[in-house]
Tab-separated table of C-alpha atoms in Angstrom:
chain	number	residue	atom	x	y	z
A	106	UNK	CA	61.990	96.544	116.298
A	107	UNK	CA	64.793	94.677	117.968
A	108	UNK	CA	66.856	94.465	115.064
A	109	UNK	CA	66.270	98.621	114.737
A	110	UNK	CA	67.937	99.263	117.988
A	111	UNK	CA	70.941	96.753	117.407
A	112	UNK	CA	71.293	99.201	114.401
A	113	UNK	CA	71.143	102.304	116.136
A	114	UNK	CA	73.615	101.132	118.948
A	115	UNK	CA	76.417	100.278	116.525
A	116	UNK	CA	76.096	103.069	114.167
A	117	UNK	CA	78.222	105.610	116.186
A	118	UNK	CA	80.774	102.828	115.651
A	119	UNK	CA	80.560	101.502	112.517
A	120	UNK	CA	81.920	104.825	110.698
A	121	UNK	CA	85.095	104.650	112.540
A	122	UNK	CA	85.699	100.639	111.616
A	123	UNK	CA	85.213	101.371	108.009
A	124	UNK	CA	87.984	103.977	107.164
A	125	UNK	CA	90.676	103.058	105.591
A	126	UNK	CA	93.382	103.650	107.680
A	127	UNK	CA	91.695	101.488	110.532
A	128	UNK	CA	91.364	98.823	108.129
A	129	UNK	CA	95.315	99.009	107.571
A	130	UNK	CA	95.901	98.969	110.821
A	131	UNK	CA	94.276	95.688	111.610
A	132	UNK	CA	95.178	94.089	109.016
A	133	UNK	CA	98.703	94.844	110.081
A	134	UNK	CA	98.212	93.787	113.588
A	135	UNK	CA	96.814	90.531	113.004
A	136	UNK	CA	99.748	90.021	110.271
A	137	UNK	CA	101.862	90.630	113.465
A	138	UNK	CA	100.452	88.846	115.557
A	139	UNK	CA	100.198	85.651	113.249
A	140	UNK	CA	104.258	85.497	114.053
A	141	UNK	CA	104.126	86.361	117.871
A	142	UNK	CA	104.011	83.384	120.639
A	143	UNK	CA	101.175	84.091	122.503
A	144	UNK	CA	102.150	81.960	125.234
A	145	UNK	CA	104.912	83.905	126.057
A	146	UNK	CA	103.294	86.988	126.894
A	147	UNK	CA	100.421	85.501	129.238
A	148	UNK	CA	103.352	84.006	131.133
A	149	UNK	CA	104.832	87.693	130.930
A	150	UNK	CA	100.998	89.128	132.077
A	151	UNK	CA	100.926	86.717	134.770
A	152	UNK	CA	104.275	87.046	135.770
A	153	UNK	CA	103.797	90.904	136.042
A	154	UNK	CA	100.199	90.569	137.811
A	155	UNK	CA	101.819	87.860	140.298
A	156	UNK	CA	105.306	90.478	140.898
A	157	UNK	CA	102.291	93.313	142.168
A	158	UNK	CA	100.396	91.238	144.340
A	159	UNK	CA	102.961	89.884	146.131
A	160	UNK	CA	104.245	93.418	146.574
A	161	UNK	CA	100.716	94.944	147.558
A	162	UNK	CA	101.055	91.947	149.957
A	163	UNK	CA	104.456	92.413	151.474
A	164	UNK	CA	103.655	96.142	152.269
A	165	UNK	CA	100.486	95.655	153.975
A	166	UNK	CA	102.328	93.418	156.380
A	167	UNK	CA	105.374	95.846	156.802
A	168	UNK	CA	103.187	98.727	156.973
A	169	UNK	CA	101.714	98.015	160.676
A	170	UNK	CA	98.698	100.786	159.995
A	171	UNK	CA	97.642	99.009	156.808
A	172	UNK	CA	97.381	95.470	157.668
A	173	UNK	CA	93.697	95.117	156.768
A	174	UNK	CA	91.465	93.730	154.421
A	175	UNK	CA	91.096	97.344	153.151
A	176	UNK	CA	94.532	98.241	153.735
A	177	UNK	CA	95.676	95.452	151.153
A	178	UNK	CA	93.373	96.577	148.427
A	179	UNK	CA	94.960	99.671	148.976
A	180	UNK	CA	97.807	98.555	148.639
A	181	UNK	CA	97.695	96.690	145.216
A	182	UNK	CA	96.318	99.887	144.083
A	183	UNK	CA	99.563	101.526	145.251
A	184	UNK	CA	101.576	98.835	143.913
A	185	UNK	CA	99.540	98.974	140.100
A	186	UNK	CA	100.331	103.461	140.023
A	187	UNK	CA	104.295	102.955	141.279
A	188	UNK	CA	104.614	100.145	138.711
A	189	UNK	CA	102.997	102.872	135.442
A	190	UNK	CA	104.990	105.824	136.858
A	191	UNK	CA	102.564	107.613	139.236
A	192	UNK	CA	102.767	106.124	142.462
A	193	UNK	CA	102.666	108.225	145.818
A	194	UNK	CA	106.058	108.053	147.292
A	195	UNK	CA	104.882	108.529	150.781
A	196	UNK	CA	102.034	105.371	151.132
A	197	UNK	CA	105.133	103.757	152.827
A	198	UNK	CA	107.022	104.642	155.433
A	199	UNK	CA	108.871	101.579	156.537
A	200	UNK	CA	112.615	100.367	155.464
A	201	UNK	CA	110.971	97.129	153.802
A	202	UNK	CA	108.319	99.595	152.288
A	203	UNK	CA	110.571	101.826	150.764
A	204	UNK	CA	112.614	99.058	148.956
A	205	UNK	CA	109.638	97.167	147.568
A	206	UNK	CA	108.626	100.930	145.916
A	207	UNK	CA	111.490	101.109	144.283
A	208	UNK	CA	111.836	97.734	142.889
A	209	UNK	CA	108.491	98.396	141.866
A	210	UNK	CA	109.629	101.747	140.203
A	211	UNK	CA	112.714	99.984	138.073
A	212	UNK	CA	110.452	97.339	137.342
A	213	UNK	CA	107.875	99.785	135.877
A	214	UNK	CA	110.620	101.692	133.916
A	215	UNK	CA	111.368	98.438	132.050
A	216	UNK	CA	107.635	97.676	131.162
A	217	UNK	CA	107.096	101.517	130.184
A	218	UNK	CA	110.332	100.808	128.185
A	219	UNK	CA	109.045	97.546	126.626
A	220	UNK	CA	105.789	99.117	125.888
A	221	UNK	CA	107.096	102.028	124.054
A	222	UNK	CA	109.164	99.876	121.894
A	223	UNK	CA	106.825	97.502	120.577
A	224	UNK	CA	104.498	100.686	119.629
A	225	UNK	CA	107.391	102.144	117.920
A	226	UNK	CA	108.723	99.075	116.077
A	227	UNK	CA	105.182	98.594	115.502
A	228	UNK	CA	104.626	102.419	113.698
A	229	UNK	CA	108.031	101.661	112.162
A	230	UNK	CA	107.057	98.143	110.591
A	231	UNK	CA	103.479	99.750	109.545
A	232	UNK	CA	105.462	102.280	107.614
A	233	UNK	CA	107.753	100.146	106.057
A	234	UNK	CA	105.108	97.441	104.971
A	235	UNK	CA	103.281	100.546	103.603
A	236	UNK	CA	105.771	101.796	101.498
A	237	UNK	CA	106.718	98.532	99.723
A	238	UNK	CA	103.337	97.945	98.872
A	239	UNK	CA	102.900	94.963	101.626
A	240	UNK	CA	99.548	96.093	103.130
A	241	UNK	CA	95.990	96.258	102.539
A	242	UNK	CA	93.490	99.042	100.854
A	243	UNK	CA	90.825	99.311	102.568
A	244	UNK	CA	88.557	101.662	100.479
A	245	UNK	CA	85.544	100.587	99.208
A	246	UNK	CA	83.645	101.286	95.169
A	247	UNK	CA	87.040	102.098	94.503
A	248	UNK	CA	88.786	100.810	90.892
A	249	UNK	CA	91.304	98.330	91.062
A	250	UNK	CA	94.059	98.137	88.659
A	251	UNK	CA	95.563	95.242	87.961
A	252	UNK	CA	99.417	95.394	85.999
A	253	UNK	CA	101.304	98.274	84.602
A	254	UNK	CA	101.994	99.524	80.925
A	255	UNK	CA	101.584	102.688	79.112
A	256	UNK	CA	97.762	102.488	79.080
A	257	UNK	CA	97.388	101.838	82.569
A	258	UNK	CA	99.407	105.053	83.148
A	259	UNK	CA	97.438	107.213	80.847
A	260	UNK	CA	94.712	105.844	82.145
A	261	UNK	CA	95.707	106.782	85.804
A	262	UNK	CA	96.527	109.792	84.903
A	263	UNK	CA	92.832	110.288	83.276
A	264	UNK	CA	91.089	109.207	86.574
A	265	UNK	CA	93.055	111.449	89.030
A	266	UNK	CA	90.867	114.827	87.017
A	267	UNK	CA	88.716	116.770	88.586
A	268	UNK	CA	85.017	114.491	87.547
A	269	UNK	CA	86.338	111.109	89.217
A	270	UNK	CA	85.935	110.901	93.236
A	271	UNK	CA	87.020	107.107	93.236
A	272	UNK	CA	90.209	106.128	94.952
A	273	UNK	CA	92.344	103.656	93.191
A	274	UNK	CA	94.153	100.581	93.726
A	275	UNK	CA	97.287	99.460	92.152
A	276	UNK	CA	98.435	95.882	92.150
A	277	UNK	CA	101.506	94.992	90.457
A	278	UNK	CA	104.813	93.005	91.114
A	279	UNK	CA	107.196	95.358	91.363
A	280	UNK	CA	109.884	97.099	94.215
A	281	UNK	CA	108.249	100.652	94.101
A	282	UNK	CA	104.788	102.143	93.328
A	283	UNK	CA	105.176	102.876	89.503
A	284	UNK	CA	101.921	104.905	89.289
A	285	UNK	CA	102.923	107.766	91.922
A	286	UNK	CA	101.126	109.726	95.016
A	287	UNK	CA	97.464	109.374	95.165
A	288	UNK	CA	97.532	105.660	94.262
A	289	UNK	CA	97.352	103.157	96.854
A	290	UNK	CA	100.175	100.546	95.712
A	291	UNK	CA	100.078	96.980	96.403
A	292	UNK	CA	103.033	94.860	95.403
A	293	UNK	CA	101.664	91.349	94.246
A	294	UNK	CA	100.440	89.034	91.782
A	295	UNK	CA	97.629	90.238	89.486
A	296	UNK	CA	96.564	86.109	89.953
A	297	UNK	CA	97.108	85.613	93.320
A	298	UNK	CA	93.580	85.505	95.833
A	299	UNK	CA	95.458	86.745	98.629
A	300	UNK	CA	96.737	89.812	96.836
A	301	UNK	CA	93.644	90.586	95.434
A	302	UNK	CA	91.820	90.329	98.520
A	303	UNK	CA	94.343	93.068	100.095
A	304	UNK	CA	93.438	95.325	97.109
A	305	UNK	CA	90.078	94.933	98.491
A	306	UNK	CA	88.950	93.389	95.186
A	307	UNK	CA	85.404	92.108	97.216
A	308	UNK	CA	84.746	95.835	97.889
A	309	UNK	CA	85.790	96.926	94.765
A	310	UNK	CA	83.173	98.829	91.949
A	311	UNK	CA	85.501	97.593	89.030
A	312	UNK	CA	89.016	95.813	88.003
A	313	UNK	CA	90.789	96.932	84.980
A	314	UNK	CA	93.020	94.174	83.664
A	315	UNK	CA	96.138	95.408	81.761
A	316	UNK	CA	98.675	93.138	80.284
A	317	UNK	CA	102.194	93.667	81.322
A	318	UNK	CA	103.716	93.672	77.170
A	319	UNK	CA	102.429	92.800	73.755
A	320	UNK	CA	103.102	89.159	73.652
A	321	UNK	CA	100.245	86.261	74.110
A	322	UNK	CA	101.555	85.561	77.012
A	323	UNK	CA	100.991	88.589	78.844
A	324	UNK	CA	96.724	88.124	76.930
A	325	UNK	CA	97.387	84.513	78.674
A	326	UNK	CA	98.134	86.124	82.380
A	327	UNK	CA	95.252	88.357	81.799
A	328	UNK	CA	92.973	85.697	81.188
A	329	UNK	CA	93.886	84.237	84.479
A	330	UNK	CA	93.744	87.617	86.420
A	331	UNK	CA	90.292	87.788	85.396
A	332	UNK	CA	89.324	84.704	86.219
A	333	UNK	CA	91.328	85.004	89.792
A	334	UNK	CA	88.581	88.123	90.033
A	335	UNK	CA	85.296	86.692	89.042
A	336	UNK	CA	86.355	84.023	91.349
A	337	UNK	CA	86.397	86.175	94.418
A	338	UNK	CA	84.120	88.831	93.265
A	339	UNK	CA	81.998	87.970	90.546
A	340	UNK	CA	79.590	91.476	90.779
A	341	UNK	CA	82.539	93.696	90.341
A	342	UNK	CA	82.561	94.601	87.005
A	343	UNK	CA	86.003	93.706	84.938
A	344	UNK	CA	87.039	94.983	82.154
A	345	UNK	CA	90.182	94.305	79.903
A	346	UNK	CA	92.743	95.316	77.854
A	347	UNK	CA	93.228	92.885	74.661
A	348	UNK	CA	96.337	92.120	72.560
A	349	UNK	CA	95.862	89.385	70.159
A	350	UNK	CA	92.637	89.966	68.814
A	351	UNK	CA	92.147	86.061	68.370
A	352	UNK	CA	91.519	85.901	72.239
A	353	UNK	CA	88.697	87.716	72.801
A	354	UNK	CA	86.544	84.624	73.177
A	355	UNK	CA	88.554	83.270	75.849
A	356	UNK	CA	88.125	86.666	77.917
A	357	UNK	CA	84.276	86.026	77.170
A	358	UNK	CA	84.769	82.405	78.636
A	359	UNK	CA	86.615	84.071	81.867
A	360	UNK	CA	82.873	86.288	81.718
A	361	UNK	CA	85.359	89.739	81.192
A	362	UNK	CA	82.305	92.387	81.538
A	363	UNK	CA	84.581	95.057	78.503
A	364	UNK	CA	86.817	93.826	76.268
A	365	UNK	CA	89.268	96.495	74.524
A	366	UNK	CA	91.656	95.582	71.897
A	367	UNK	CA	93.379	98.404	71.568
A	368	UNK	CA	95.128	97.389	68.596
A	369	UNK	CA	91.433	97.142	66.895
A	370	UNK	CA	90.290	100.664	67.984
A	371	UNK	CA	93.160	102.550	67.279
A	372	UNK	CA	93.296	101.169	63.530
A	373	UNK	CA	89.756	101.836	63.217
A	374	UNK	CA	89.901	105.013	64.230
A	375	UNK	CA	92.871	105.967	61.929
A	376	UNK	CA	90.928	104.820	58.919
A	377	UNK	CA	87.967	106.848	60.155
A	378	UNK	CA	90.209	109.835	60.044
A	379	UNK	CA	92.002	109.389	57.010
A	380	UNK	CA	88.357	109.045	55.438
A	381	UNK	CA	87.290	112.512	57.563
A	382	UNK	CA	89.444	114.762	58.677
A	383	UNK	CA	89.055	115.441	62.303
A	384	UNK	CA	87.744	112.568	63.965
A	385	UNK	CA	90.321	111.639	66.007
A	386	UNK	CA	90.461	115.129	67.905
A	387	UNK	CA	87.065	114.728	68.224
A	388	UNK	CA	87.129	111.126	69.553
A	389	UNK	CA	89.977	111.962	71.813
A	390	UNK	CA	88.319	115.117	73.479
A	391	UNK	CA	85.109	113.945	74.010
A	392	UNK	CA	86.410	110.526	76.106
A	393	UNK	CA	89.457	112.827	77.706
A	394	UNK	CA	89.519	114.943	80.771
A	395	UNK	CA	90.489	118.623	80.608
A	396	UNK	CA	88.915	121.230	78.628
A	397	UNK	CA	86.262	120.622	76.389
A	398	UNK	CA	83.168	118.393	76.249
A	399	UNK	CA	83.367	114.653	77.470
A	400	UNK	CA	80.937	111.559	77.136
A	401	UNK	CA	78.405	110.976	79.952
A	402	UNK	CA	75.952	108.475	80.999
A	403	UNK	CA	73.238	109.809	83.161
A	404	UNK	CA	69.755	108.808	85.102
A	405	UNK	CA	67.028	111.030	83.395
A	406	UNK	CA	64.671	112.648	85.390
A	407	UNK	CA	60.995	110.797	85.943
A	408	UNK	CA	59.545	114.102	83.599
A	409	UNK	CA	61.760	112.991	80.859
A	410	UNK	CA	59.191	109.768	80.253
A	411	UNK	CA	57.027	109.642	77.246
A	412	UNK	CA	59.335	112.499	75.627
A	413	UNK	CA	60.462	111.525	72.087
A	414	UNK	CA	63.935	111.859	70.831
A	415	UNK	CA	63.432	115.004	69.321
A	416	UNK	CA	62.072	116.411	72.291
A	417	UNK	CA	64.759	114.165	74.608
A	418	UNK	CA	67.302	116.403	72.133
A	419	UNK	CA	65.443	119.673	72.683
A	420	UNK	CA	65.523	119.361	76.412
A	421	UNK	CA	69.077	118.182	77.458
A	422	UNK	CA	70.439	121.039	74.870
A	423	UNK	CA	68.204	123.378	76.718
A	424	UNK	CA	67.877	121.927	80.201
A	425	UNK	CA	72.244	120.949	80.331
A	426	UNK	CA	74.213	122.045	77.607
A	427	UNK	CA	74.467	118.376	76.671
A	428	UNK	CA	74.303	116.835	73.043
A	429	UNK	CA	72.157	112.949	73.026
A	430	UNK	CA	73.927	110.614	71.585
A	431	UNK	CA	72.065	107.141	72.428
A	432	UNK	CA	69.756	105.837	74.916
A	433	UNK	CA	70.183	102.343	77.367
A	434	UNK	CA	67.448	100.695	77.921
A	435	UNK	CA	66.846	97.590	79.984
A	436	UNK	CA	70.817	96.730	79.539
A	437	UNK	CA	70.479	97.922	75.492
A	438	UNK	CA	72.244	100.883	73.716
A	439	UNK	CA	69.940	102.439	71.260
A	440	UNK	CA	72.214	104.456	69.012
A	441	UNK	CA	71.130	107.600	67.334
A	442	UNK	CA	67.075	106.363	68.134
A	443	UNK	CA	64.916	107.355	65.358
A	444	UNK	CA	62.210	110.637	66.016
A	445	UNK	CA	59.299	107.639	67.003
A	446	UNK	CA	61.299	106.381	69.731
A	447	UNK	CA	59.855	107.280	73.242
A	448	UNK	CA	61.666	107.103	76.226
A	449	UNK	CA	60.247	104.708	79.138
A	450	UNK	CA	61.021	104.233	82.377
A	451	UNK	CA	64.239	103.512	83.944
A	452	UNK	CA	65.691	104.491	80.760
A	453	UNK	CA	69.480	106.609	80.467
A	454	UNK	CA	71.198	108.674	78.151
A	455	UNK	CA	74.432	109.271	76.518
A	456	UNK	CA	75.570	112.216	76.141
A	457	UNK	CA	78.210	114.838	75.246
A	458	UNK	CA	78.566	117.449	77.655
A	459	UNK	CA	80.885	120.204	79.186
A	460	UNK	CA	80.400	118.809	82.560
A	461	UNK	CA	77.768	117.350	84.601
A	462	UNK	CA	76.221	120.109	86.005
A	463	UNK	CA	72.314	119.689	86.842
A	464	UNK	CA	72.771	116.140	85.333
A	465	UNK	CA	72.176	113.143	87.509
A	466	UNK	CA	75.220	109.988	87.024
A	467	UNK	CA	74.425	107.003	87.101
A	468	UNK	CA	73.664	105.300	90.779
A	469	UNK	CA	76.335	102.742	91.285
A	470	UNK	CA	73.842	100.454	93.583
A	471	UNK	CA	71.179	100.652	90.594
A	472	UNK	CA	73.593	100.180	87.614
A	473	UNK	CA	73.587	96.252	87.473
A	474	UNK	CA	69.810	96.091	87.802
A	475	UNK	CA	69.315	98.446	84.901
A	476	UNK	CA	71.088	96.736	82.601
A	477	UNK	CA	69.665	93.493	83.194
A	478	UNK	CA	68.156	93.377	79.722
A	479	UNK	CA	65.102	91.893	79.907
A	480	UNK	CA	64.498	90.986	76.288
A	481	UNK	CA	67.034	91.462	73.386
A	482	UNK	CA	65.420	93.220	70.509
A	483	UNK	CA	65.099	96.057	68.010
A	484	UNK	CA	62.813	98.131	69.764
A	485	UNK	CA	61.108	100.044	67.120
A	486	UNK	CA	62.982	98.328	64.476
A	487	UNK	CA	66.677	100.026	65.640
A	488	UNK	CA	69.053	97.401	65.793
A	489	UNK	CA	70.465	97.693	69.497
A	490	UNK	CA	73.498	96.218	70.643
A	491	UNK	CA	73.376	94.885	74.456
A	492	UNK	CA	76.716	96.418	76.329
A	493	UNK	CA	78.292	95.131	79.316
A	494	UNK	CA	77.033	95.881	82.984
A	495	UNK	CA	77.815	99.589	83.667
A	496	UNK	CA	79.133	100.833	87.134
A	497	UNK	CA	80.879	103.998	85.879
A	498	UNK	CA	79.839	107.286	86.593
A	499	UNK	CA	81.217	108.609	83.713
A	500	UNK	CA	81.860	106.584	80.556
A	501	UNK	CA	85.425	105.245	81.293
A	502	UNK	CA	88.031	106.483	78.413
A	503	UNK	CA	89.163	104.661	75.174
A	504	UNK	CA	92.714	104.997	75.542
């Protein structure tokens, strides 16, 4: 019960701490005030506390009527509203009086004047940090990309359509943000904790790892980013662009959740085509945005349990438009199940859809746990092939 009220008492708090532009602002003040010597301005707060007393002081005993007790708190209060700029002229009426208010008043122009700088060097530093990609996120489940080449642009380009609400994350060494408005750019090393951490890598619902050429080296610098991330994350899900073929094991090593060699799947899919004409268009649409149908995976409804494929086909055609193309179960993909396979509980779909529509994607929070297989197997006798932890909500694209 206790701990229910502590909960209710932040709440109307806690939504304003977690935006992002709060976040960015903190992080930027206690950058700024890593470099500032605190001791100087508690000598400058007691100096200026000291300067009003001894002024509230001085006019009680000029000021004949106000030498009191009373008179003196009075005073100080008269002393605090000359110093900010609001201060009632007439509270003294003596020669001494009148010179101690206007001290006061000079001396409250300069604070006003100090004050109004810092906040304004302050908005102007904020800006500037900003802009060269010096500051920190602060999202959260948004995707992280770490390095730049032509994949990682197409693939930005992919994620800013209409069916993806995540925000993302650059991180890349470089003097300007490469990838363009709607990105959040931060200029750093794709193997450095500290840059990571102001991509907000802990909050992060997955890191895509792109190599900065074609060289080993660059598969090398990789391995290391992803290492770097399972380090300071290890449940966001990571997944990885590929070079050199031969170094796929080592990405397994550094526990990469997808590996794409991109080399691989393009060949592939050119031989597929030159056997069937096509194929590629096909392949290309379905994992694209734009117009036309794309590749889904989605929760199925409780109802859907005990239904056999056939009848699994029958009612997403029906129900959504959509076209089955394998089911996950328990962390497995069952590919094209045969007509005896039933679906069971907790069990999703791929499909091929125009959109979403009625369709539920898959819960973010629930993903991990559902494909925790629980058995590998060839549930009735398909062979099934266990894929990587999925936090998507739409299959991610194969470019």
């Amino acid at each position: 019960m206790r701990a229910a009220v502590k909960r209710v008492v932040v709440a109307p708090f806690s939504h304003v701490t977690v935006l992002p532009i709060v976040k960015r602002i903190s992080f930027h003040l206690k950058r700024i005030s890593g470099g500032v010597d605190l001791h100087f301005f508690r000598t400058l707060l007691m100096t200026i506390i000291g300067f009003v007393l001894v002024a509230a002081f001085l006019v009680t005993v000029f000021e004949v009527e106000k030498r009191s007790l009373e008179g003196l708190g009075d005073s100080f209060y008269w002393a605090v509203t000359t110093v900010i700029g609001s201060g009632d002229s007439s509270y003294v009426t003596s020669a001494p009086g009148f010179v101690i208010g206007w001290v006061l008043a000079f001396f409250g122009v300069a604070i006003v004047a100090a004050l109004t700088a810092a906040l304004v060097g302050f908005v102007i530093d904020y800006l500037l940090k900003e802009g060269q990609g010096m500051g920190a996120a602060g999202y959260e489940d948004h995707i992280v990309v770490c390095g730049w080449n032509s994949t990682a642009r197409e693939l930005i380009e992919e994620l800013r359509g209409d069916e993806f609400t995540s925000k993302i994350v650059l991180v890349h060494d470089s003097d300007s943000n490469p990838a363009g408005m709607g990105v959040y750019f931060v200029k750093g090393d794709v193997t450095n904790s500290h840059d990571l951490e102001r991509a907000g890598i802990a909050q992060a619902s997955a890191a895509i790892v792109f190599p900065a050429d074609g060289s080993n080296e660059a598969d090398m610098r990789s391995i290391l980013a992803v290492l770097a991330i399972e380090s300071l994350a290890p449940d966001v899900r990571t997944v990885v662009e590929v070079n050199n073929p031969k170094h796929v094991e080592h990405f397994e090593r550094a526990h990469a959740d997808e590996i794409l060699v991109t080399s691989t799947l393009a060949s592939r899919l050119l031989a597929r085509s030159a056997l069937y004409p096509g194929l590629a268009g096909l392949v290309t649409d379905i994992v694209s945005g734009g117009d036309g149908s794309e590749l889904y995976r989605v929760a199925l409804p409780d109802d859907y349990v005990d239904l056999t494929t056939d009848e699994l086909s029958s009612r997403l055609r029906q129900d959504h438009e959509a076209t089955l193309l394998a089911v996950v179960r328990d962390g497995l993909t069952v590919t094209n199940p045969t007509s005896a396979f039933r679906l069971q509980p907790g069990d999703d779909a791929v499909v091929v859809a125009q959109g979403l529509g009625s369709l539920s994607p898959l819960d973010n929070e629930n993903a991990l746990e559902r494909d925790e297989p629980e058995a590998l197997g060839e549930p009735h006798g398909i062979p099934v092939v266990p894929p990587a932890p999925s936090r998507w909500r739409r299959a991610p694209s194969a470019s």
